[in-house]
Short mmCIF file of N, CA and C in Angstrom, two decimals:
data_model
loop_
_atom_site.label_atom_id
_atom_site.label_comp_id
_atom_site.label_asym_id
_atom_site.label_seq_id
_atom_site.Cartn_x
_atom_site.Cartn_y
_atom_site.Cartn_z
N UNK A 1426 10.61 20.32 -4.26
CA UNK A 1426 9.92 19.21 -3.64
C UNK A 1426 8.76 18.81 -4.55
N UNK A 1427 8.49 17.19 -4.96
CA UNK A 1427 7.69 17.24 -5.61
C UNK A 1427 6.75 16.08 -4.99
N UNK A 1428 5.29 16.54 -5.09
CA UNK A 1428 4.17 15.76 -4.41
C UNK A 1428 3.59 14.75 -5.33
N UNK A 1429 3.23 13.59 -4.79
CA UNK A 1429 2.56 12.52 -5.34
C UNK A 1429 1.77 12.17 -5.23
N UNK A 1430 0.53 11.66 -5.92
CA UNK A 1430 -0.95 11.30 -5.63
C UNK A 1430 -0.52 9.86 -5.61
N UNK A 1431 -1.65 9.44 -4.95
CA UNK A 1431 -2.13 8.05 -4.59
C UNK A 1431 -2.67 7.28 -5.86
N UNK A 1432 -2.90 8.08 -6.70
CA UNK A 1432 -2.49 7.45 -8.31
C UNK A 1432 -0.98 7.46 -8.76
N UNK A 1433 -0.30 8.42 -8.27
CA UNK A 1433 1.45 8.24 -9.16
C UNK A 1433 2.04 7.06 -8.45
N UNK A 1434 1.64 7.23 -6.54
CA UNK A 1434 2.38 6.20 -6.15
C UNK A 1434 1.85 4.67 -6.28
N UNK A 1435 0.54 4.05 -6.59
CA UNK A 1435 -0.08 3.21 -7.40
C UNK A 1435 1.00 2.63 -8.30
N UNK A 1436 1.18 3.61 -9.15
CA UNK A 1436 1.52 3.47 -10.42
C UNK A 1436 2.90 3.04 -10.43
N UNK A 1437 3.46 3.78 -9.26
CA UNK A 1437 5.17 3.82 -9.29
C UNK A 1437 5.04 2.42 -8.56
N UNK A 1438 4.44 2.12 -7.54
CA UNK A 1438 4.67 0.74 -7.04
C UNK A 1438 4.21 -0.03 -7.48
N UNK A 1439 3.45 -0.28 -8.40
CA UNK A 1439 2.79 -1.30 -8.85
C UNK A 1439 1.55 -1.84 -7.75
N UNK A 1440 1.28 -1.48 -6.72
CA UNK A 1440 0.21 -1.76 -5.48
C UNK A 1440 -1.53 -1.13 -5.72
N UNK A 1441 -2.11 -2.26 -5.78
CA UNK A 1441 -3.36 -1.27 -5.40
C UNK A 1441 -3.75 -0.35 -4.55
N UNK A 1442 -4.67 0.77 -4.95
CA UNK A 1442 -4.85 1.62 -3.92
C UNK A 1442 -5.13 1.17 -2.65
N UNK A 1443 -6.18 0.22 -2.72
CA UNK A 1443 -6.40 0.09 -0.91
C UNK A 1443 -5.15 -0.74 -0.39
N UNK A 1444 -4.54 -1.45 -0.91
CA UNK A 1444 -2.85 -1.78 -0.06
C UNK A 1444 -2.49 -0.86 0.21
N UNK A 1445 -1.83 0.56 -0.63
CA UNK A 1445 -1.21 1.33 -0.54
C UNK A 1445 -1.57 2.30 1.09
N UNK A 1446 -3.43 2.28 1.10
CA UNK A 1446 -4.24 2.80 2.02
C UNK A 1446 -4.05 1.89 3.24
N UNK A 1447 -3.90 0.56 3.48
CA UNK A 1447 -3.34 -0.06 4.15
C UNK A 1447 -2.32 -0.03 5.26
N UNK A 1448 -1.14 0.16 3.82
CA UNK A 1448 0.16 0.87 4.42
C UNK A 1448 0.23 1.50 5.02
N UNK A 1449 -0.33 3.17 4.67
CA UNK A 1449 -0.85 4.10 5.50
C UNK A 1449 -0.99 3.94 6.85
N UNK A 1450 -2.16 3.06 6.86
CA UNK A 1450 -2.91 3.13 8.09
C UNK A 1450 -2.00 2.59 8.75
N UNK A 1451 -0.93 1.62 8.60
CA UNK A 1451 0.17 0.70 9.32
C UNK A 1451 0.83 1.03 9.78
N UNK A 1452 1.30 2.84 9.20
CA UNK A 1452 2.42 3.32 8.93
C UNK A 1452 3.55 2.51 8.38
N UNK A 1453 3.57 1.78 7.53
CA UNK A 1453 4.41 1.17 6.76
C UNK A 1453 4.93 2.27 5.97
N UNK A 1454 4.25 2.97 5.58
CA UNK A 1454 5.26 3.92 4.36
C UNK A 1454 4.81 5.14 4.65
N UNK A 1455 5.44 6.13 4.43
CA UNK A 1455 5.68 7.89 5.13
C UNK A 1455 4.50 8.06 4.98
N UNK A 1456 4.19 9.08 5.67
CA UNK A 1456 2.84 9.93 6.02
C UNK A 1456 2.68 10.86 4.69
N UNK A 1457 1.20 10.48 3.87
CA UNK A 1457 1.09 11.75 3.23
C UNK A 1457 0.63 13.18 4.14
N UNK A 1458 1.05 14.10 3.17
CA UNK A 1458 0.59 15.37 3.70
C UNK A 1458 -0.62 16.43 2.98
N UNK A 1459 -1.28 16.86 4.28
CA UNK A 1459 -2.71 17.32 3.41
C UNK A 1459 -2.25 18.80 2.85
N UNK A 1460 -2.60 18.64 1.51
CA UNK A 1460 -2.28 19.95 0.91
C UNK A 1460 -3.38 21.03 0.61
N UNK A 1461 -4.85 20.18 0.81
CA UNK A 1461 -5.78 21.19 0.71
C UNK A 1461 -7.00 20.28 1.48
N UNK A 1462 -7.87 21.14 1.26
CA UNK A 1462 -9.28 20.25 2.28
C UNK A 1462 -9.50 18.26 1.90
N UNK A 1463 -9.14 18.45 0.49
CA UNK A 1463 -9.94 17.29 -0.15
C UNK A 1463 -8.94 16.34 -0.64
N UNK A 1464 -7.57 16.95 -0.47
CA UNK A 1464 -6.44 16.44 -1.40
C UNK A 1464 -5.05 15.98 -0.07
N UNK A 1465 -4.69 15.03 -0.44
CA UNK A 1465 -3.22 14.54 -0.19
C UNK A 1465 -2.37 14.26 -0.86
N UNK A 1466 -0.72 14.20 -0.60
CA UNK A 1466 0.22 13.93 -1.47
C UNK A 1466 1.09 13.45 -0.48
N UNK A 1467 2.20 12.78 -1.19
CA UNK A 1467 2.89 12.12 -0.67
C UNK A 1467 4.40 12.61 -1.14
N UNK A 1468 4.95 13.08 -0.04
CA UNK A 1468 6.90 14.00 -1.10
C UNK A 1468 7.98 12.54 -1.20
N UNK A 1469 8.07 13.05 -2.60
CA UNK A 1469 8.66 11.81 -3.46
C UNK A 1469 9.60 11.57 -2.86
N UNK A 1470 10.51 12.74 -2.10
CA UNK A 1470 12.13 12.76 -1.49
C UNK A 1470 11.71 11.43 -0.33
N UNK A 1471 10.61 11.68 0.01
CA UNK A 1471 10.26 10.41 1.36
C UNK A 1471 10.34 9.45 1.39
N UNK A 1472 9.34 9.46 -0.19
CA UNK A 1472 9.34 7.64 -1.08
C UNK A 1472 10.24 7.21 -1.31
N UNK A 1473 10.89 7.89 -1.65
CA UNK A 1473 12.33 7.63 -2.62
C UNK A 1473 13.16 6.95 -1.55
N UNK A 1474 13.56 7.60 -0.39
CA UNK A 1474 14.43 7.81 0.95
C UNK A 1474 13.86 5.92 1.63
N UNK A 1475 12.44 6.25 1.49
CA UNK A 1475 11.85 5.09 2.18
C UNK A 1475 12.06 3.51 1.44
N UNK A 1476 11.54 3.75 0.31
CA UNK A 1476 12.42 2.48 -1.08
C UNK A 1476 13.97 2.12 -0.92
N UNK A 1477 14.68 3.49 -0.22
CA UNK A 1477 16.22 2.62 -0.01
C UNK A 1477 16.00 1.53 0.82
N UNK A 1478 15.21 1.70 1.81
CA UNK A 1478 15.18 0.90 3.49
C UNK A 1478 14.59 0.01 2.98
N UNK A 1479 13.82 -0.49 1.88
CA UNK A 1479 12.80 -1.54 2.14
C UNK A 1479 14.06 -2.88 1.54
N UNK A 1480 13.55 -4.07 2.34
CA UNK A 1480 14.52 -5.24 1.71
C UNK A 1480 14.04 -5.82 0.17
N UNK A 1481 14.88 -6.36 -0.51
CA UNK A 1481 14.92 -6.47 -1.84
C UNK A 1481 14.61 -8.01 -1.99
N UNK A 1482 13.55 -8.60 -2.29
CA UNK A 1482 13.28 -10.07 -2.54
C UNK A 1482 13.99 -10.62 -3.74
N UNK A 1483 14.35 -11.85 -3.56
CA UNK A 1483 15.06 -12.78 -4.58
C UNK A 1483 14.22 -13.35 -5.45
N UNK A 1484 13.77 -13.04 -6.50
CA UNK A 1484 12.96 -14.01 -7.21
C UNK A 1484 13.86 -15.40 -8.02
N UNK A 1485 13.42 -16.59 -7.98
CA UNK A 1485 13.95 -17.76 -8.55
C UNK A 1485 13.48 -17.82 -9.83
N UNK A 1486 14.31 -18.13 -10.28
CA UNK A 1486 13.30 -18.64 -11.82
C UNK A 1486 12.55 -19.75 -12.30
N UNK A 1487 11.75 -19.98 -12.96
CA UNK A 1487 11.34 -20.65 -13.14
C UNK A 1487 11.82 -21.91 -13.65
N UNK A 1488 11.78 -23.07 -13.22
CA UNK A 1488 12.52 -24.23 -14.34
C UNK A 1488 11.21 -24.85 -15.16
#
């Protein structure tokens, strides 16, 4: 199982932190889990699992 900071998943989504913190609070995207007093992570198997479900936007191109 591998854990993710709120910098990897940043990074992996392209989202700023406070969206991402957002989400959270929305429960839009899985619950991180506290791994120590000061620290959270987020299990990638979740993200991963959760990115299947999300719908896929069409971008147009530009003319």
């Amino acid at each position: 199982m591998k854990l993710l900071s709120y910098s990897d998943l940043v990074y992996r989504l392209r989202l700023s932190r406070s969206t991402l913190e957002r989400m959270v609070v929305r429960a839009e995207i899985p619950p991180p889990v506290q791994v120590s007093s000061g620290a959270v992570r987020f299990v990638e198997d979740e993200i991963e699992a959760w990115l299947t479900t999300c719908p896929r936007t069409k971008t147009t191109p530009a003319s």
